[in-house]
Short mmCIF file of C-alpha atoms and ligand atoms in Angstrom, two decimals:
data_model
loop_
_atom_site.label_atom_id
_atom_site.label_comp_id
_atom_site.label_asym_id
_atom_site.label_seq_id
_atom_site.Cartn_x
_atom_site.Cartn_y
_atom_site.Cartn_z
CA UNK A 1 16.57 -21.19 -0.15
CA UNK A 2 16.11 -20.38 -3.46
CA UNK A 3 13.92 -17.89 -4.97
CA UNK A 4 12.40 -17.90 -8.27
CA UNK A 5 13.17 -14.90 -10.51
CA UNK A 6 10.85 -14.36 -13.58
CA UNK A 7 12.04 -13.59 -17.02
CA UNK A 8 12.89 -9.68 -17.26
CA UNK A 9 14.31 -7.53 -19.54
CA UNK A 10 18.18 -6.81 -19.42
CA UNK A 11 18.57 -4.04 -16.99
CA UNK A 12 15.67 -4.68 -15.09
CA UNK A 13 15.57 -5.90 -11.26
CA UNK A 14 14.34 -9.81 -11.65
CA UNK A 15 11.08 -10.00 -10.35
CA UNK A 16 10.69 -12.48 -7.74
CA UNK A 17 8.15 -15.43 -7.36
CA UNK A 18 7.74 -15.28 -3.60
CA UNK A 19 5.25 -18.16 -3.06
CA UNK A 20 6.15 -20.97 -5.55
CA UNK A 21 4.39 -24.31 -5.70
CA UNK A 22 7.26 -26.76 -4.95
CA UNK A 23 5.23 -30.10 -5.14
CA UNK A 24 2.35 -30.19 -4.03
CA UNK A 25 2.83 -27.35 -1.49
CA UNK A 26 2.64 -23.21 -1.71
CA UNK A 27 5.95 -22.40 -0.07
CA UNK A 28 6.57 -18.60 1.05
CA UNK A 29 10.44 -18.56 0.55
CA UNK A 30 11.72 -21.52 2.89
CA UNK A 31 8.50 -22.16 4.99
CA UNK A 32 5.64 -24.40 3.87
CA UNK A 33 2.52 -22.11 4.07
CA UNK A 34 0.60 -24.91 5.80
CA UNK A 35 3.25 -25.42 8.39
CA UNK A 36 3.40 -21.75 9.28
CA UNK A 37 -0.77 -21.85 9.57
CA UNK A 38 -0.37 -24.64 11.69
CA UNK A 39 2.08 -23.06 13.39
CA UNK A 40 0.85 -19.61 13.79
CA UNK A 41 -2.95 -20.37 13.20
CA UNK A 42 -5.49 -18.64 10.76
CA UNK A 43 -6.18 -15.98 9.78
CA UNK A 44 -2.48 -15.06 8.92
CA UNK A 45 -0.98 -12.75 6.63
CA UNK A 46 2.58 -13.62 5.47
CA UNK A 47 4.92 -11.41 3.66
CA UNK A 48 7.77 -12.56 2.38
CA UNK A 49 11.26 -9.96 3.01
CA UNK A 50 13.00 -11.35 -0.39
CA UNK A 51 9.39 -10.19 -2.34
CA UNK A 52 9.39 -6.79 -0.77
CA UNK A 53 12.94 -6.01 -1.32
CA UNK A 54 13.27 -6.96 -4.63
CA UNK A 55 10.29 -4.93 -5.61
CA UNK A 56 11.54 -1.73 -3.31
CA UNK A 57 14.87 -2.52 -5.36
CA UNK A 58 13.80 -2.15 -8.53
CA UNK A 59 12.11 1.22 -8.13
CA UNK A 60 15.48 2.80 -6.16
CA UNK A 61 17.47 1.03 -9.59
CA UNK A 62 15.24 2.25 -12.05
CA UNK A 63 16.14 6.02 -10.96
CA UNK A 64 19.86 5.22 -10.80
CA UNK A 65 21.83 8.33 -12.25
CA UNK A 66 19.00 10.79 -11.25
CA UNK A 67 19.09 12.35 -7.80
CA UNK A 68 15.75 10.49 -6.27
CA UNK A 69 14.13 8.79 -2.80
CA UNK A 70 11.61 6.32 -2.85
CA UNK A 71 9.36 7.03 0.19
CA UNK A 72 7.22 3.76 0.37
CA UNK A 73 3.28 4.81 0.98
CA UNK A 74 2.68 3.48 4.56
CA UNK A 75 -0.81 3.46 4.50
CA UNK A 76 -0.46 0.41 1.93
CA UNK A 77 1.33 -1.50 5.01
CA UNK A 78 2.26 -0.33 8.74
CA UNK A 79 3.58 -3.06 10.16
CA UNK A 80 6.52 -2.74 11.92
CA UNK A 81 8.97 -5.38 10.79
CA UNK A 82 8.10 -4.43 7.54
CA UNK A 83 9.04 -0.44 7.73
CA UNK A 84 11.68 -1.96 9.60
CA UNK A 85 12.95 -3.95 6.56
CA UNK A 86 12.32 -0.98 4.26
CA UNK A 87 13.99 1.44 6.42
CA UNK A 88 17.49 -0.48 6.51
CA UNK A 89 17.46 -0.34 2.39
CA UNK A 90 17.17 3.12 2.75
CA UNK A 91 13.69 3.77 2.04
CA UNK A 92 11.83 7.04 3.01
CA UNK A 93 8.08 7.29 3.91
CA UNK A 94 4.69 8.48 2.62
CA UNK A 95 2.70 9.35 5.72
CA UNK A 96 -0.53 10.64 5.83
CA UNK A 97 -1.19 10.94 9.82
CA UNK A 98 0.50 11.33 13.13
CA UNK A 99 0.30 7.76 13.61
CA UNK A 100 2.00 6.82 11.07
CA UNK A 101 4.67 9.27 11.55
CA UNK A 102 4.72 7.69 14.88
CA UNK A 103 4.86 4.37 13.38
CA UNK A 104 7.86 4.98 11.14
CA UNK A 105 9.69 6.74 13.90
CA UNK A 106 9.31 3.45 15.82
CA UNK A 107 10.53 1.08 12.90
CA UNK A 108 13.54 2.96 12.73
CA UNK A 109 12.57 5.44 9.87
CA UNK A 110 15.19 8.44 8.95
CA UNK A 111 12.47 11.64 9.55
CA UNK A 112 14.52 13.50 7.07
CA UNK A 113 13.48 10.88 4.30
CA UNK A 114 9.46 11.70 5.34
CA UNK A 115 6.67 13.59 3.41
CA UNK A 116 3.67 14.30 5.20
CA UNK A 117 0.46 13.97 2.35
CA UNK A 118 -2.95 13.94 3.10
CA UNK A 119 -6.15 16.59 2.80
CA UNK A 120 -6.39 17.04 6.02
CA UNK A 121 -3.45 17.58 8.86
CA UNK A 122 -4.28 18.84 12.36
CA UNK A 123 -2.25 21.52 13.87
CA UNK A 124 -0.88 18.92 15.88
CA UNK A 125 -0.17 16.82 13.39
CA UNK A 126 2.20 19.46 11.65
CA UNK A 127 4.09 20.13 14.97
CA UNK A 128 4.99 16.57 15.26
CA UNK A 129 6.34 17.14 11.84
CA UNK A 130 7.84 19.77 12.38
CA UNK A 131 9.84 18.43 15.39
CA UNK A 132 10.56 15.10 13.75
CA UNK A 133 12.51 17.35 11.28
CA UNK A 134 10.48 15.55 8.25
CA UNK A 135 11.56 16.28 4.76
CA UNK A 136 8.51 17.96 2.98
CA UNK A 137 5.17 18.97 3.94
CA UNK A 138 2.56 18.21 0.46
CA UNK A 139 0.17 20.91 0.98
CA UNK A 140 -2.75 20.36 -0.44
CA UNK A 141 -5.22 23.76 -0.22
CA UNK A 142 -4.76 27.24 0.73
CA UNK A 143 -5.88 27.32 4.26
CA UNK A 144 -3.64 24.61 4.85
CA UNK A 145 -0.67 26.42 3.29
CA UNK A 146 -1.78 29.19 6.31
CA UNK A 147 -2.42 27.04 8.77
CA UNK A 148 1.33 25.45 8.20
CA UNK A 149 2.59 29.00 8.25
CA UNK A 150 1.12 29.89 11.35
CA UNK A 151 2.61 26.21 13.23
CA UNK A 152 5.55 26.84 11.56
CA UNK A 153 6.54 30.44 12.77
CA UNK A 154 5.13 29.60 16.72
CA UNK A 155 7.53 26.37 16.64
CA UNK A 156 10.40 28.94 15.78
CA UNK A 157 10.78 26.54 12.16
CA UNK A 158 10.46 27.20 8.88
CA UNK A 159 8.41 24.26 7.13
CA UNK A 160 9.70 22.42 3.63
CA UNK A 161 6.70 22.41 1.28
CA UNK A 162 5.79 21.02 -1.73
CA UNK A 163 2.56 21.97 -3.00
CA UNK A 164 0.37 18.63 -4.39
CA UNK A 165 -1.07 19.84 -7.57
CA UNK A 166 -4.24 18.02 -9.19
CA UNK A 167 -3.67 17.67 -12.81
CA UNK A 168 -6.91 16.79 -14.02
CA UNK A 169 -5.91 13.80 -15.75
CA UNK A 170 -8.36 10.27 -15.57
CA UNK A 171 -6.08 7.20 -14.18
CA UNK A 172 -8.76 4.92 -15.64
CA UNK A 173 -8.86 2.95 -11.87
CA UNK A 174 -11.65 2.47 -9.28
CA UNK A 175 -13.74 5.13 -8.59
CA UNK A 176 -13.34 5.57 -5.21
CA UNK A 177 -8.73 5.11 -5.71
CA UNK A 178 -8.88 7.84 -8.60
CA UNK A 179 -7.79 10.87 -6.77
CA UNK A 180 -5.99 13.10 -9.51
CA UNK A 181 -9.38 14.71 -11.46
CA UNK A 182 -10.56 17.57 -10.60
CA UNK A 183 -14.05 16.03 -9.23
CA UNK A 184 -12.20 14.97 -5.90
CA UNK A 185 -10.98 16.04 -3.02
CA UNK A 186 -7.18 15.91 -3.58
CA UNK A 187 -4.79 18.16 -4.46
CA UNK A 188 -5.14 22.06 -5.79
CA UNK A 189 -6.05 22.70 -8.87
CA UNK A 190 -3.04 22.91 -10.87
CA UNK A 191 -4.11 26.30 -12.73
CA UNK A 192 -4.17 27.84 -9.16
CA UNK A 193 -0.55 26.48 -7.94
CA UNK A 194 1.02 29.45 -9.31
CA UNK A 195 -0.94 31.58 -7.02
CA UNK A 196 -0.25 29.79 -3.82
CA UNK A 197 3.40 29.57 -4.68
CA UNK A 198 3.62 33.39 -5.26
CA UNK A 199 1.62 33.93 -1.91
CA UNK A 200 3.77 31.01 -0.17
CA UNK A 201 7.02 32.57 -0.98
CA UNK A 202 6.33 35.05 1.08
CA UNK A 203 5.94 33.92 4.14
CA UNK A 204 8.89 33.46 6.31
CA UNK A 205 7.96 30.43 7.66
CA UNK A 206 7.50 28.35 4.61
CA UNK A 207 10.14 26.99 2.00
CA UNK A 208 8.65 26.93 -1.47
CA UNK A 209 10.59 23.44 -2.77
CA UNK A 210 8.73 21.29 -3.98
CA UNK A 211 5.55 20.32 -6.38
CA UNK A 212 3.91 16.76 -6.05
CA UNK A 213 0.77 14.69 -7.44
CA UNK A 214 -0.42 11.69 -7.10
CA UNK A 215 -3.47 10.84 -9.40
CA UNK A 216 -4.73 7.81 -8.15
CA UNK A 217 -4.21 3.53 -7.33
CA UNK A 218 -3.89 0.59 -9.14
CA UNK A 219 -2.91 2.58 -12.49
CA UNK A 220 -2.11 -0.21 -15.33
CA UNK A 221 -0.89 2.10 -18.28
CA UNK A 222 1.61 4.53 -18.42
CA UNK A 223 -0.53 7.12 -20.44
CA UNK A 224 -2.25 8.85 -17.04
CA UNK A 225 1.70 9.37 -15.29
CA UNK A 226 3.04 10.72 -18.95
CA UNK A 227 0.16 13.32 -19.21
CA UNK A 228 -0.16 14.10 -15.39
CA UNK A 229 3.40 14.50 -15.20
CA UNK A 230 4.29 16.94 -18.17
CA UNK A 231 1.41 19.31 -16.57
CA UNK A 232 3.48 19.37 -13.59
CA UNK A 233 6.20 19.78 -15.58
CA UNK A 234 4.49 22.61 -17.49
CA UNK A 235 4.43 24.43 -14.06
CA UNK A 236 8.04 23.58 -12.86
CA UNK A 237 8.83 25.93 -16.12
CA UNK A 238 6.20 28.73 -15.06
CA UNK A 239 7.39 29.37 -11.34
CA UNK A 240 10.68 29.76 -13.02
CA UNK A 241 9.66 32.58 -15.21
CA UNK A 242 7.59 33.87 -11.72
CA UNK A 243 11.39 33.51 -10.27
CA UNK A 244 10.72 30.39 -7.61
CA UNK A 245 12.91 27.67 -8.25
CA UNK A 246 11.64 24.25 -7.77
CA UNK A 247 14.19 21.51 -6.61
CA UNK A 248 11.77 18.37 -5.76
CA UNK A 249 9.54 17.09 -7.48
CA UNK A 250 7.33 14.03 -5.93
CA UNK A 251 5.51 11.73 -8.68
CA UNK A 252 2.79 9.82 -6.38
CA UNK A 253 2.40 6.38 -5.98
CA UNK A 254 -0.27 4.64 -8.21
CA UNK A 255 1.67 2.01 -10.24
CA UNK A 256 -0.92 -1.07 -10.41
CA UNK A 257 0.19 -4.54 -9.73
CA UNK A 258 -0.91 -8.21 -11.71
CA UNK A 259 -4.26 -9.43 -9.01
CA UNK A 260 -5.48 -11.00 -12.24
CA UNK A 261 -4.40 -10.58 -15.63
CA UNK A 262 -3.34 -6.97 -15.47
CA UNK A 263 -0.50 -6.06 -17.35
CA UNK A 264 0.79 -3.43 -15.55
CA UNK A 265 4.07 -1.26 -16.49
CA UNK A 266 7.68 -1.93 -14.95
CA UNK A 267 8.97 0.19 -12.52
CA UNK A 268 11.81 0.49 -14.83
CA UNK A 269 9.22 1.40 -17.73
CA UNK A 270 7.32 3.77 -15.50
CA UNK A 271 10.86 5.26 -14.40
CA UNK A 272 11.81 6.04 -17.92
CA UNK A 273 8.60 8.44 -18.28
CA UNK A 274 9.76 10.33 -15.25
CA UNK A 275 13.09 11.26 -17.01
CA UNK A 276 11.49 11.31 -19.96
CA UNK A 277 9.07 14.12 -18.22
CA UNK A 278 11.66 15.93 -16.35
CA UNK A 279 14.32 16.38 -19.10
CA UNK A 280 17.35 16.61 -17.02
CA UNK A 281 15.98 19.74 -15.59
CA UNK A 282 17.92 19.46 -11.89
CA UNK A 283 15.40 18.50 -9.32
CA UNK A 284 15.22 15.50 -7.08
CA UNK A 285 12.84 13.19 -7.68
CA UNK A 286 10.46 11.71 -4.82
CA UNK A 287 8.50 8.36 -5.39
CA UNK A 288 5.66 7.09 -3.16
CA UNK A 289 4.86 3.50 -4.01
CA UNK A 290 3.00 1.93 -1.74
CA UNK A 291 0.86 -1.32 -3.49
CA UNK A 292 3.84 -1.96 -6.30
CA UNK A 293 6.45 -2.99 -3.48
CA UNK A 294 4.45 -5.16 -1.35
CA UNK A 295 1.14 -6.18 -2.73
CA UNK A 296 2.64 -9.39 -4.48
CA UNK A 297 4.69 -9.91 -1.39
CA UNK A 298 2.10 -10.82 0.82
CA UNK A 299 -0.92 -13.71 1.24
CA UNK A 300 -3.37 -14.09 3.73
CA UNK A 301 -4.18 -17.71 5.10
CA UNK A 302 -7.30 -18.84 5.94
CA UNK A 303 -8.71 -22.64 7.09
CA UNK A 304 -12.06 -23.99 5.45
CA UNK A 305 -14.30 -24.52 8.45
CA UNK A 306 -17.33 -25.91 6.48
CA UNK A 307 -18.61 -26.59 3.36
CA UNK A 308 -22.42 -26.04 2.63
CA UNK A 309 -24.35 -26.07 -0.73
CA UNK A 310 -27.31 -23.18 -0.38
CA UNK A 311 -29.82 -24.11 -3.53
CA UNK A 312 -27.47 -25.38 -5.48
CA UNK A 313 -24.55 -23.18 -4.78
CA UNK A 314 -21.67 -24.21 -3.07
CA UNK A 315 -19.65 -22.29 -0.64
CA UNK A 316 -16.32 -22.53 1.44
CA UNK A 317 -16.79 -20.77 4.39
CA UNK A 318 -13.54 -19.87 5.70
CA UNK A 319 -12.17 -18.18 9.14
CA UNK A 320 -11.04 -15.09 7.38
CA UNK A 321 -13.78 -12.31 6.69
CA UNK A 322 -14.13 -9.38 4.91
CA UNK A 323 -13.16 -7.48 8.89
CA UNK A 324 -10.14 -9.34 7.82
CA UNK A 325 -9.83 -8.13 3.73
CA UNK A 326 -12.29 -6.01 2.92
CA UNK A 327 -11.01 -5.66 -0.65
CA UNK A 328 -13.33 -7.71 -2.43
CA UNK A 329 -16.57 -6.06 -0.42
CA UNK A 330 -15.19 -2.71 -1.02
CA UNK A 331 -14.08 -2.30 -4.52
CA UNK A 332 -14.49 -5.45 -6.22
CA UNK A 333 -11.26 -6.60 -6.20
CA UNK A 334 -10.20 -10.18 -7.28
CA UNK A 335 -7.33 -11.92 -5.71
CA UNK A 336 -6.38 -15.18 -6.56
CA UNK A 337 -6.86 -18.36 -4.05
CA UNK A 338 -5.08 -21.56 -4.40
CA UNK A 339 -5.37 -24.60 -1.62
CA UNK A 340 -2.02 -24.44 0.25
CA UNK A 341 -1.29 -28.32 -0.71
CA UNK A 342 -2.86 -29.56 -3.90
CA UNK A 343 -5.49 -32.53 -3.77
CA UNK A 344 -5.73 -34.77 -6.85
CA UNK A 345 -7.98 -32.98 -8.63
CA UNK A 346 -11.16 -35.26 -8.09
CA UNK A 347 -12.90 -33.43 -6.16
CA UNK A 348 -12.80 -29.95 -7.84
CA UNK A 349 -15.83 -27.67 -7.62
CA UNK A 350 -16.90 -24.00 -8.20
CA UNK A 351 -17.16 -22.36 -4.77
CA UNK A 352 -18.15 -18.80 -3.08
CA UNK A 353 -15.26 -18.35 -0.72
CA UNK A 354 -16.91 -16.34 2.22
CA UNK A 355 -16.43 -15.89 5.58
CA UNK A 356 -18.34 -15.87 9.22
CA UNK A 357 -19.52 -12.20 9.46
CA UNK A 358 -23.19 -11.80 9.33
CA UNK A 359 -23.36 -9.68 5.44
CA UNK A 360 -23.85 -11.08 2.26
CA UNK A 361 -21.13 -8.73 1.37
CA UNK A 362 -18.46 -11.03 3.19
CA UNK A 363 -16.74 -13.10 0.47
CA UNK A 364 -13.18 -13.44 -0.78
CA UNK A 365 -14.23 -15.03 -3.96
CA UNK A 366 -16.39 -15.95 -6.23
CA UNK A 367 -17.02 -18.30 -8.89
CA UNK A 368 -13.54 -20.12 -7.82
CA UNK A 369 -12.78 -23.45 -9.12
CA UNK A 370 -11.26 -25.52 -5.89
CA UNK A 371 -10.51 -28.79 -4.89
CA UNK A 372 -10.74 -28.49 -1.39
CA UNK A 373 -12.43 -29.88 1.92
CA UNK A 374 -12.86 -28.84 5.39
CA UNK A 375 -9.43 -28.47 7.38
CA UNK A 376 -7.81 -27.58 4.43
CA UNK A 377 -5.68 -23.73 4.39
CA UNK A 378 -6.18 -21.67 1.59
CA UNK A 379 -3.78 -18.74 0.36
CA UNK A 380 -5.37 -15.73 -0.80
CA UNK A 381 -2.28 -14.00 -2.69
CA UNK A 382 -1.74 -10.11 -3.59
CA UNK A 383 -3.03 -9.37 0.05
CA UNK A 384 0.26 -7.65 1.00
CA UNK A 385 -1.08 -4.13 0.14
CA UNK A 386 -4.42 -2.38 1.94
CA UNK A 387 -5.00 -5.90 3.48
CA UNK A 388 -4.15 -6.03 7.31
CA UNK A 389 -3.92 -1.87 7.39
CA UNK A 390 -7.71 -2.14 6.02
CA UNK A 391 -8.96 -4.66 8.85
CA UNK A 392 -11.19 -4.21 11.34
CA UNK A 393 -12.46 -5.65 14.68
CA UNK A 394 -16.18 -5.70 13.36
CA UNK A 395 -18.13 -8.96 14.61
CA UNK A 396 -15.88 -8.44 17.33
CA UNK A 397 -13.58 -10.55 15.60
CA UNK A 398 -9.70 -9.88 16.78
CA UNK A 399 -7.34 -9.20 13.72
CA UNK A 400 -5.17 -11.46 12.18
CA UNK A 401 -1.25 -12.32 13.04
CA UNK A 402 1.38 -11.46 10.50
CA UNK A 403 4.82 -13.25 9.87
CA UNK A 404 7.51 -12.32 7.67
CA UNK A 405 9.07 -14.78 5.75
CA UNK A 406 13.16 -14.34 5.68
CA UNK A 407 15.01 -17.21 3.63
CA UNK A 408 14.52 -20.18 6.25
CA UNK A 409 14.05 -17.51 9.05
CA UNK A 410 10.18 -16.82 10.03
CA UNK A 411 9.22 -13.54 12.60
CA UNK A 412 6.22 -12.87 14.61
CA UNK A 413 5.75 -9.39 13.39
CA UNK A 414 2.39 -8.90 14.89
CA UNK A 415 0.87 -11.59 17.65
CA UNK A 416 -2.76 -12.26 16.67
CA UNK A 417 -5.55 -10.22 18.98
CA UNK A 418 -6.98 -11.48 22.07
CA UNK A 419 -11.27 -11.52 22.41
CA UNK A 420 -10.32 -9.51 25.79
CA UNK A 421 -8.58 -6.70 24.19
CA UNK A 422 -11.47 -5.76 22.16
CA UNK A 423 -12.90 -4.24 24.76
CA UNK A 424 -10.56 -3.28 27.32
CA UNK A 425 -10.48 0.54 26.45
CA UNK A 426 -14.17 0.26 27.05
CA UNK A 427 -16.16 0.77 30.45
CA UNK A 428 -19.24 -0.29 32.17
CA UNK A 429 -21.87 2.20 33.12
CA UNK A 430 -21.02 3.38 36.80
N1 LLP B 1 0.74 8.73 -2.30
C1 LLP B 1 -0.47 9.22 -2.00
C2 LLP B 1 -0.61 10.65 -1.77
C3 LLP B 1 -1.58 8.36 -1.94
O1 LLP B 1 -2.79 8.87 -1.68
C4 LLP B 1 -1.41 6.98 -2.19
C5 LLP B 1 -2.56 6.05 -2.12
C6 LLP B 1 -0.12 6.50 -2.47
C7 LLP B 1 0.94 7.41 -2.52
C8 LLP B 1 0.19 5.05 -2.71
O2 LLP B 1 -0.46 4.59 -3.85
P1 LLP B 1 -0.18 3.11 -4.40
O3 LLP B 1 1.23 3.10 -4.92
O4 LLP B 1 -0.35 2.16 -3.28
O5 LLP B 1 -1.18 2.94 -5.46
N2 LLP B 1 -7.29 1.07 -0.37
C9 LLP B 1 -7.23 1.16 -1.81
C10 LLP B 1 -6.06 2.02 -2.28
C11 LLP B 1 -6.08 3.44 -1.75
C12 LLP B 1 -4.92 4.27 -2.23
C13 LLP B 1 -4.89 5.60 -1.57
N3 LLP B 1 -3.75 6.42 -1.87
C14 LLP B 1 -7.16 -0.25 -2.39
O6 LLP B 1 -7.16 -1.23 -1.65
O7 LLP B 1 -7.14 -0.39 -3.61
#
């Protein structure tokens, strides 16, 4: 097998080209995509290990030299074989429910490498934390910070916390993935950290660590991190002077990936504003990628059923649906499809890619340039992040099976829903 690594700067990881056209095929590593839709039928997301690993690597070797964790987002993607793969590198976890606290435990997850985000954690939630023995709590409001307290000292523990300030900074993303201004829901509002930390400090059942923030998704310049991050830094400095010591400091997730023609930063160029930020000042540094490390290593397969012109305009209409992606529907977003073996060319045309639930909403793409007919298997690439996590049974259509590609090795890492399950948690009236 052999991998395609992209030109990079000397230092930097190589990034890897996961799905190459060898031919006139899309190949995920060793495995013909065709042959594993054949194989494993449509719809089917396939990751590819070598993809994911590289691009975990290259945020754990940007930090090199500076204490640090990367704790990959979960909610990005939960699948098990995949936390599973993560895991064994060494990864930590962002979690942001009991499920997917549950979920990591399962993979194989170390608890100690897990921060618990979110606005909203149920008392129960925090006692499974608690138990697990996870590495930081990021608190995110002042009745929280009580609530924790109170969980905390009837469990007989005393809770790690890191406070998740909001720094007020535009990430210049989707509305509805910018999370850092002060308009949203997220976070406290960094002029009333000190506050909290004073108040936090003393209570017994609460260890004052850390400070985090995380100002939004799909960020494509390094400007927002820079200015969100000396803010926090600003702080760090503060609670000193106030006589609370800070020793972690967690930068978020956000980093975009290329969907289109986005130039994004490296993870080595977004590392070096981190130490630019901190300075050497001695604190451990917490990462929470989620779309950088496995957006790009993941595509979602899909067979053309029929194609149908509608008043002059054409459209594939293919088995996977927006229940399946619902990326495009919900924000927009653009993701590149290719035919999984190339035609001659002939028969190209411009198509809306769309699929079999009943909205006008339900499209992958459109305005795409194709040459494709029925039968054929499409690839749909950058699906790897908020693609299967984001699905849904609506139309009462079962969700898709993933694979994960491993050099000439292919796994099952979730069997494909059965019609029957849909409803079996479901009863007739008596
Ligand atoms: N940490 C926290 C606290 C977060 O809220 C998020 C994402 C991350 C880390 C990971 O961010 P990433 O590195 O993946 O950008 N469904 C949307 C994205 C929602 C992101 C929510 N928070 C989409 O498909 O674009």
């Amino acid at each position: 097998m052999s991998v395609a690594a992209a030109m990079t700067a000397p230092g930097e990881t190589p990034a890897i080209e996961p799905f190459p056209l060898r031919g006139r095929s899309l190949f995920a590593e060793g495995s013909r995509l065709s042959d594993l839709a054949n194989r494993f039928g449509t719809p089917l997301y396939v990751y590819s290990r070598a993809a994911l690993e590289s691009a975990w690597r290259a945020f754990d070797d940007a930090l090199a030299g500076v204490p640090h964790q990367v704790c990959f987002a979960v909610k990005a993607n939960s699948n098990l074989g995949l936390l599973d793969a993560l895991a064994r590198l060494g990864s930590g976890f962002d979690i942001v429910s009991g499920g997917e606290l549950e979920r990591v435990l399962a993979a194989g997850g170390d608890p100690a490498r897990v921060i618990f985000s979110g606005v909203g954690k149920s008392r129960d939630e925090m006692r499974m934390g608690l138990e697990a023995g996870i590495r930081s709590f990021n608190v995110e409001s002042p009745s929280e910070l009580a609530r924790l307290a109170e969980v905390a000292h009837e469990a007989g523990r005393v809770a790690p916390v890191a406070l998740r300030v909001n720094p007020d900074v535009d990430p210049k993303t989707h509305p509805y993935i910018a999370t850092g201004l002060e308009s949203s829901k997220f976070g406290i509002p960094i002029a009333q950290a000190r506050d909290l930390y004073a108040r936090g400090a003393g209570m017994p059942s609460l260890r004052m660590a850390g400070v985090g923030c995380h100002i939004g998704s799909q960020i494509t310049s390094l400007e927002p991190f820079r200015d969100a991050l000396a803010r926090v830094v600003a702080l760090i400095d503060e609670l000193a002077g106030d006589g609370i010591e800070i020793t972690e400091v967690d930068v978020g997730g956000g980093l975009g990936i290329r969907y289109r023609d986005e130039t994004p930063p490296s993870p080595a160029e977004y590392a070096a504003v981190v130490r630019d930020a901190l300075g050497g000042r001695p604190v451990t540094v917490f990462l929470e990628p989620g779309r950088s490390v496995c957006g790009n290593a993941g595509v979602l397969l899909a067979r053309v059923e029929y194609i149908k012109d509608n008043g002059g305009h054409r459209f594939a209409i293919v088995d996977a649906a927006m229940n399946d992606f619902i990326r495009p529907a919900l924000y927009g977003g653009w993701s590149r499809i290719e035919p999984c073996e190339r035609r001659d060319g002939e028969g190209r045309a411009v198509y809306t890619v769309a699929g079999p639930v009943c909205e006008s909403g339900d499209f992958l793409g459109r305005d795409r340039e194709l040459d494709i007919r029925e039968g054929d298997f499409v690839a749909l690439r950058s699906a790897g992040a908020y693609g299967f996590v984001m699905s849904s049974n609506y139309n009462s259509r079962p969700r898709a099976a993933e694979v994960m590609v491993d050099g000439d090795r292919v796994h099952l890492v979730r069997r494909r829903e059965r019609a029957s399950e849909l409803h079996a948690l479901e009863s007739r009236l008596p």
